PDB file of C-alpha atoms and ligand atoms in Angstrom:
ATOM      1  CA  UNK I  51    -112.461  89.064  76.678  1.00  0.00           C
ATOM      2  CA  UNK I  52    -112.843  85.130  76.970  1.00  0.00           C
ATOM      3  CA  UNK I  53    -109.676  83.462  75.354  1.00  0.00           C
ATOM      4  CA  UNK I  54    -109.197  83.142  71.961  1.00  0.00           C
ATOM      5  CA  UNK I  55    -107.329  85.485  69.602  1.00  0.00           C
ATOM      6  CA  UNK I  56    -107.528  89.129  68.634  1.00  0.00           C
ATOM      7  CA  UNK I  57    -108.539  88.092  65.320  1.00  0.00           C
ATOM      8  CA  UNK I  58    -111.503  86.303  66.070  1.00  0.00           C
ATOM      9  CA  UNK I  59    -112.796  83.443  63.762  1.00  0.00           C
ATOM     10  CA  UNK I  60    -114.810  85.879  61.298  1.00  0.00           C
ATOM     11  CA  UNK I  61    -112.652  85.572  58.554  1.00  0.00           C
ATOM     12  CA  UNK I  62    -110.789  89.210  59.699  1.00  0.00           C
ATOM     13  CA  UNK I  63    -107.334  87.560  61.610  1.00  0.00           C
ATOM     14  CA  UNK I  64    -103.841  87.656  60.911  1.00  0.00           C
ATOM     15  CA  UNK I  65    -103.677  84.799  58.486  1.00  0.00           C
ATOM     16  CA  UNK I  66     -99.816  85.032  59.671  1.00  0.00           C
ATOM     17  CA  UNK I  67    -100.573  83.923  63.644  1.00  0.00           C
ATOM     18  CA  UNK I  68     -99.714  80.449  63.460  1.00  0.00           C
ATOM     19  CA  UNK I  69     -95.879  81.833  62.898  1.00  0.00           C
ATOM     20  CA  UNK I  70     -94.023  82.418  66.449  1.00  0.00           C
ATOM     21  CA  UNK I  71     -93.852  86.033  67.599  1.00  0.00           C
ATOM     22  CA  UNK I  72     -91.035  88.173  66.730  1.00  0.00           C
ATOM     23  CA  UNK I  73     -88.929  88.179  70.139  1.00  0.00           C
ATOM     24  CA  UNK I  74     -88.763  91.732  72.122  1.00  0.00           C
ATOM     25  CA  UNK I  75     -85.170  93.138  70.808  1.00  0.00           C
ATOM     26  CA  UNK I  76     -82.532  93.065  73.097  1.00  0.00           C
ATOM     27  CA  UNK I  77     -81.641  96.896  74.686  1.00  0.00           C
ATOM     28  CA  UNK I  78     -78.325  97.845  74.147  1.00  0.00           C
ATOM     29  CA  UNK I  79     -75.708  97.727  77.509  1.00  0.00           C
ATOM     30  CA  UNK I  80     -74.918 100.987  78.756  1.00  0.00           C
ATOM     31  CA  UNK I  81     -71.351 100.343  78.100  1.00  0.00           C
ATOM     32  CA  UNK I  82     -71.951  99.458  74.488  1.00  0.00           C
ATOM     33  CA  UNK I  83     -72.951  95.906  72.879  1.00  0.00           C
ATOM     34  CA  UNK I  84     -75.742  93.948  73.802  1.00  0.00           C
ATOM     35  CA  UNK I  85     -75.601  90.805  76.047  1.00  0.00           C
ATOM     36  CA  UNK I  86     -77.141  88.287  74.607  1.00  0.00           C
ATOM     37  CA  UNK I  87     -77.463  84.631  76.394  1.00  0.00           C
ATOM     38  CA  UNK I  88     -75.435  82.725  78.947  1.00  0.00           C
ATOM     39  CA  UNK I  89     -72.280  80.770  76.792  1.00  0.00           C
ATOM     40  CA  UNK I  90     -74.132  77.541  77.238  1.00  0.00           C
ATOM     41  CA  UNK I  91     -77.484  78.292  76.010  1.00  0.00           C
ATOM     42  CA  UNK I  92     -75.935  77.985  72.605  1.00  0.00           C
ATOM     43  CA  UNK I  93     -74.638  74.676  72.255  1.00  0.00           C
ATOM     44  CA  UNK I  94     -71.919  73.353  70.458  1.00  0.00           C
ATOM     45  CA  UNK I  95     -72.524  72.467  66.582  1.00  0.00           C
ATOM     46  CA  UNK I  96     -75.651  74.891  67.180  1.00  0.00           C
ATOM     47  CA  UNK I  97     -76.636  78.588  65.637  1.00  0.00           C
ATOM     48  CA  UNK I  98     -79.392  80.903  67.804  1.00  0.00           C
ATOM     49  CA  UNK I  99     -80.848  83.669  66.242  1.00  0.00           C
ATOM     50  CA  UNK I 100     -81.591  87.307  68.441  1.00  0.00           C
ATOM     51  CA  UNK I 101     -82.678  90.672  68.123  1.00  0.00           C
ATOM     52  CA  UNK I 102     -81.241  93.358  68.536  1.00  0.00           C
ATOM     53  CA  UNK I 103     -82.614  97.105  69.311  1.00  0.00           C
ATOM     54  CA  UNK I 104     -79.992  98.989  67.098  1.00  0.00           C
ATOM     55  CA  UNK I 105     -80.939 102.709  68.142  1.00  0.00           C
ATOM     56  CA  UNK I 106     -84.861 102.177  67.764  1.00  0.00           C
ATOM     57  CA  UNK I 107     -83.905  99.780  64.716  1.00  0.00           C
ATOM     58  CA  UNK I 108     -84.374  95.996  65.020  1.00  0.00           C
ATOM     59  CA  UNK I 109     -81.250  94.084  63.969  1.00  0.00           C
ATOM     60  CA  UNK I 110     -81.203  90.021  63.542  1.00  0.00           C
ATOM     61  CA  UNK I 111     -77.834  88.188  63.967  1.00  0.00           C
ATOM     62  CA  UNK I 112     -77.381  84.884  64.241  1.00  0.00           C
ATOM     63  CA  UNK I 113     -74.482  83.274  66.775  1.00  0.00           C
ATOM     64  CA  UNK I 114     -72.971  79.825  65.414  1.00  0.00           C
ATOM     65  CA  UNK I 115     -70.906  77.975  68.202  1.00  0.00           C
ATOM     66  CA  UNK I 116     -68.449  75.381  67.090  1.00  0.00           C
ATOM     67  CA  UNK I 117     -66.333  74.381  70.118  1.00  0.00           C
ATOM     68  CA  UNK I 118     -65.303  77.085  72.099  1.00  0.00           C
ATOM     69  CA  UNK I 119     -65.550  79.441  68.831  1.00  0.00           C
ATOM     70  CA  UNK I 120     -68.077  81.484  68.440  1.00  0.00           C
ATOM     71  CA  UNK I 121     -68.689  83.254  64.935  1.00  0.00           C
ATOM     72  CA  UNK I 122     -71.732  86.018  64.292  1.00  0.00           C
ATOM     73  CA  UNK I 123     -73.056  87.234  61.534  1.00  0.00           C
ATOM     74  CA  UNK I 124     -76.021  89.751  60.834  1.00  0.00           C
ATOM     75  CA  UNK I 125     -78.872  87.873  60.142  1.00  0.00           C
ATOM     76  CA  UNK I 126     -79.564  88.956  56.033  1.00  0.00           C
ATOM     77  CA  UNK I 127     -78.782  86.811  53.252  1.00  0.00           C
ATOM     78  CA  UNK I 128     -76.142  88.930  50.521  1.00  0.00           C
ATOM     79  CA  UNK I 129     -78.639  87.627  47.359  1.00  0.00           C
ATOM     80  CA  UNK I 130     -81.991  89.421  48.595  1.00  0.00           C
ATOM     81  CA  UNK I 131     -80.791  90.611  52.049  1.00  0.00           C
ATOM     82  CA  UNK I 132     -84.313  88.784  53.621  1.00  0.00           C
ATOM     83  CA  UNK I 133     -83.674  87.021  57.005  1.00  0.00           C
ATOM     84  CA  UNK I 134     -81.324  83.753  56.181  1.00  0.00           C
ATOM     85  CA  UNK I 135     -84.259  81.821  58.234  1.00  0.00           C
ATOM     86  CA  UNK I 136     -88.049  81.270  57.905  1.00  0.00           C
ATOM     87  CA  UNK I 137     -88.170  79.266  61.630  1.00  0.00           C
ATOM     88  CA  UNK I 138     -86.704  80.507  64.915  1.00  0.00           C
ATOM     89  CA  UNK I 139     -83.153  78.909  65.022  1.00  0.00           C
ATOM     90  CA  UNK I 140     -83.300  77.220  61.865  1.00  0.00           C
ATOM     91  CA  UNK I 141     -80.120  78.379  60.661  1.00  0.00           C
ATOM     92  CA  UNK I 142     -77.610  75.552  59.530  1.00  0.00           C
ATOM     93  CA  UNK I 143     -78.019  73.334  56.706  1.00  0.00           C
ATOM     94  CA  UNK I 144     -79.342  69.915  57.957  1.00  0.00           C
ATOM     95  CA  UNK I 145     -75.265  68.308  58.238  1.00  0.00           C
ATOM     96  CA  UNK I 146     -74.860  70.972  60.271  1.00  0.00           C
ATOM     97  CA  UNK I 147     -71.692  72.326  58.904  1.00  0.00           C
ATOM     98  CA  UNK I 148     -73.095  75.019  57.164  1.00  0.00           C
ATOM     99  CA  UNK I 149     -75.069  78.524  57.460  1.00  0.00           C
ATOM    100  CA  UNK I 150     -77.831  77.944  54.927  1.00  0.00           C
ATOM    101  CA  UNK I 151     -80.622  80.302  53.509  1.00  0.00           C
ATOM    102  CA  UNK I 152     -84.014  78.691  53.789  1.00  0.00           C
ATOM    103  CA  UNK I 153     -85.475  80.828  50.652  1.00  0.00           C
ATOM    104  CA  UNK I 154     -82.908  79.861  48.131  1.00  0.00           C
ATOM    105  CA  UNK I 155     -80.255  77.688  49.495  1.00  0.00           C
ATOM    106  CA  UNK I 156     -77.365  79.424  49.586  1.00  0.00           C
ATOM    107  CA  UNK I 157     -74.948  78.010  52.175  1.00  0.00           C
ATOM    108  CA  UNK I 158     -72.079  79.900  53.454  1.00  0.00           C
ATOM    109  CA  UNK I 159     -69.006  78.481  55.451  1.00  0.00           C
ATOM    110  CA  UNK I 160     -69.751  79.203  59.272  1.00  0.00           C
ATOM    111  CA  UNK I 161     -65.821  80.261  60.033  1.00  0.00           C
ATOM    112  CA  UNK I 162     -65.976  83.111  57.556  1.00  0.00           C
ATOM    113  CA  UNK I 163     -69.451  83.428  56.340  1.00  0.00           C
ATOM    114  CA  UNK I 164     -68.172  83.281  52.281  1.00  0.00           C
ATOM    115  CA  UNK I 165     -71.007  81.760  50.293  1.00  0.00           C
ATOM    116  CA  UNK I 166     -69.914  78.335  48.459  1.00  0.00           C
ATOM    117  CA  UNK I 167     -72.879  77.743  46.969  1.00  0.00           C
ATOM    118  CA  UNK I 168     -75.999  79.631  45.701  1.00  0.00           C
ATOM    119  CA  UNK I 169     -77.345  82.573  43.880  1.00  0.00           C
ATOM    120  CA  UNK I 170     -75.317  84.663  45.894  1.00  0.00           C
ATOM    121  CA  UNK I 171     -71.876  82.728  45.205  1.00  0.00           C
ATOM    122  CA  UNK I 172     -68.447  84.376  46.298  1.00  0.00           C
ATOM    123  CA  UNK I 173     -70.423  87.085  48.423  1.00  0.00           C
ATOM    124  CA  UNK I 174     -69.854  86.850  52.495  1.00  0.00           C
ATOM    125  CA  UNK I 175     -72.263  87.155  55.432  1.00  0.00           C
ATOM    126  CA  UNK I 176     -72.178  90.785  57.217  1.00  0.00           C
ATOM    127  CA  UNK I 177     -70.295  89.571  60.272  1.00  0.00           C
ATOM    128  CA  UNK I 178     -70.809  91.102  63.934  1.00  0.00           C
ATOM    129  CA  UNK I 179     -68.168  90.977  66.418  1.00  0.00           C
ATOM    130  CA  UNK I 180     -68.828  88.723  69.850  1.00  0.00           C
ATOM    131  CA  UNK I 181     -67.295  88.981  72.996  1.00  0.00           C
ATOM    132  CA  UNK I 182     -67.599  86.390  76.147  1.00  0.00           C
ATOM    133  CA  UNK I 183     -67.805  88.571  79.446  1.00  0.00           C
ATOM    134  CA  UNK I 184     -68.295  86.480  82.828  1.00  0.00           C
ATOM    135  CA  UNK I 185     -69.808  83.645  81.120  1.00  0.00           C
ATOM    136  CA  UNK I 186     -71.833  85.349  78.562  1.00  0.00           C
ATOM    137  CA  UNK I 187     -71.731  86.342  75.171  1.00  0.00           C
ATOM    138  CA  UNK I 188     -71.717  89.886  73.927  1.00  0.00           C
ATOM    139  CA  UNK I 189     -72.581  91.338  70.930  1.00  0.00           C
ATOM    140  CA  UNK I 190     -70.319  93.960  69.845  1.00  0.00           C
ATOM    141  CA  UNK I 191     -70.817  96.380  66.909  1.00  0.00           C
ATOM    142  CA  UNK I 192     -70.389  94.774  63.422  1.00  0.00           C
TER     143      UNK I 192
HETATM  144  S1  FES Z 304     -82.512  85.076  49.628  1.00  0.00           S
HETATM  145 FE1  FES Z 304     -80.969  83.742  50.423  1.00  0.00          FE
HETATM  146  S2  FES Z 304     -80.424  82.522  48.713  1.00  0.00           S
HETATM  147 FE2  FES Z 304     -81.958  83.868  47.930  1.00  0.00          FE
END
């Protein structure tokens, strides 16, 4: 094979292969949880999304940081429970200060996850328990 994609040119490709790959889900720790990222390689004011490998099933959750807080949420809007976002780590609402859906624009408060605005109004994010251990965070069951 000489470069170029599976798909070829002949009209037969994914038409979806200019999106970014789905990452390779994160196996769970043998002690329980999943260990996600060093602290730091979420910044503060930003939101990184992962996968996880739920028992063979793939699980998105998205990690907010504000501060030295750190708030997760499963990664499925309440209205049509798609993913909340359409582009890797596109997750807040462009001020920042809120979770926002990218299909309809629901936005829900990042401390709690309630929606305060959108189709899905008065409904709350799933949210998933984190844990820091030696300087990195940890997913814990929802
Ligand atoms: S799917 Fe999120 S607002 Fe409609």
């Amino acid at each position: 094979m000489s470069g170029g994609d599976a798909g070829g040119s002949g009209g037969g490709g994914d038409p979806w292969s200019f999106l970014p790959a789905d990452p390779a889900p994160i196996a769970p720790l043998a002690d329980g949880g999943w260990e996600l990222c060093p602290v730091d390689a979420v910044p503060d004011g930003a939101a990184r999304g992962f996968v996880l490998d739920d028992a063979g099933v793939r699980l998105g959750i998205v990690v907010v940081r504000r501060g030295d807080d750190l708030y997760g949420y499963v990664n499925r809007c309440p209205h049509l429970s798609i993913p909340l976002n359409l582009w890797p780590d596109k997750f807040l609402s462009p001020d920042g200060q809120v979770l926002q859906c990218a299909t309809h624009g629901a936005r829900f408060r990042i401390e709690d996850g309630l929606c305060i605005h959108g189709p899905c109004d008065g409904r709350f994010l799933t949210s998933f328990r984190l844990a820091v251990k030696n300087r990195k965070i940890v997913a814990l069951e929802p």
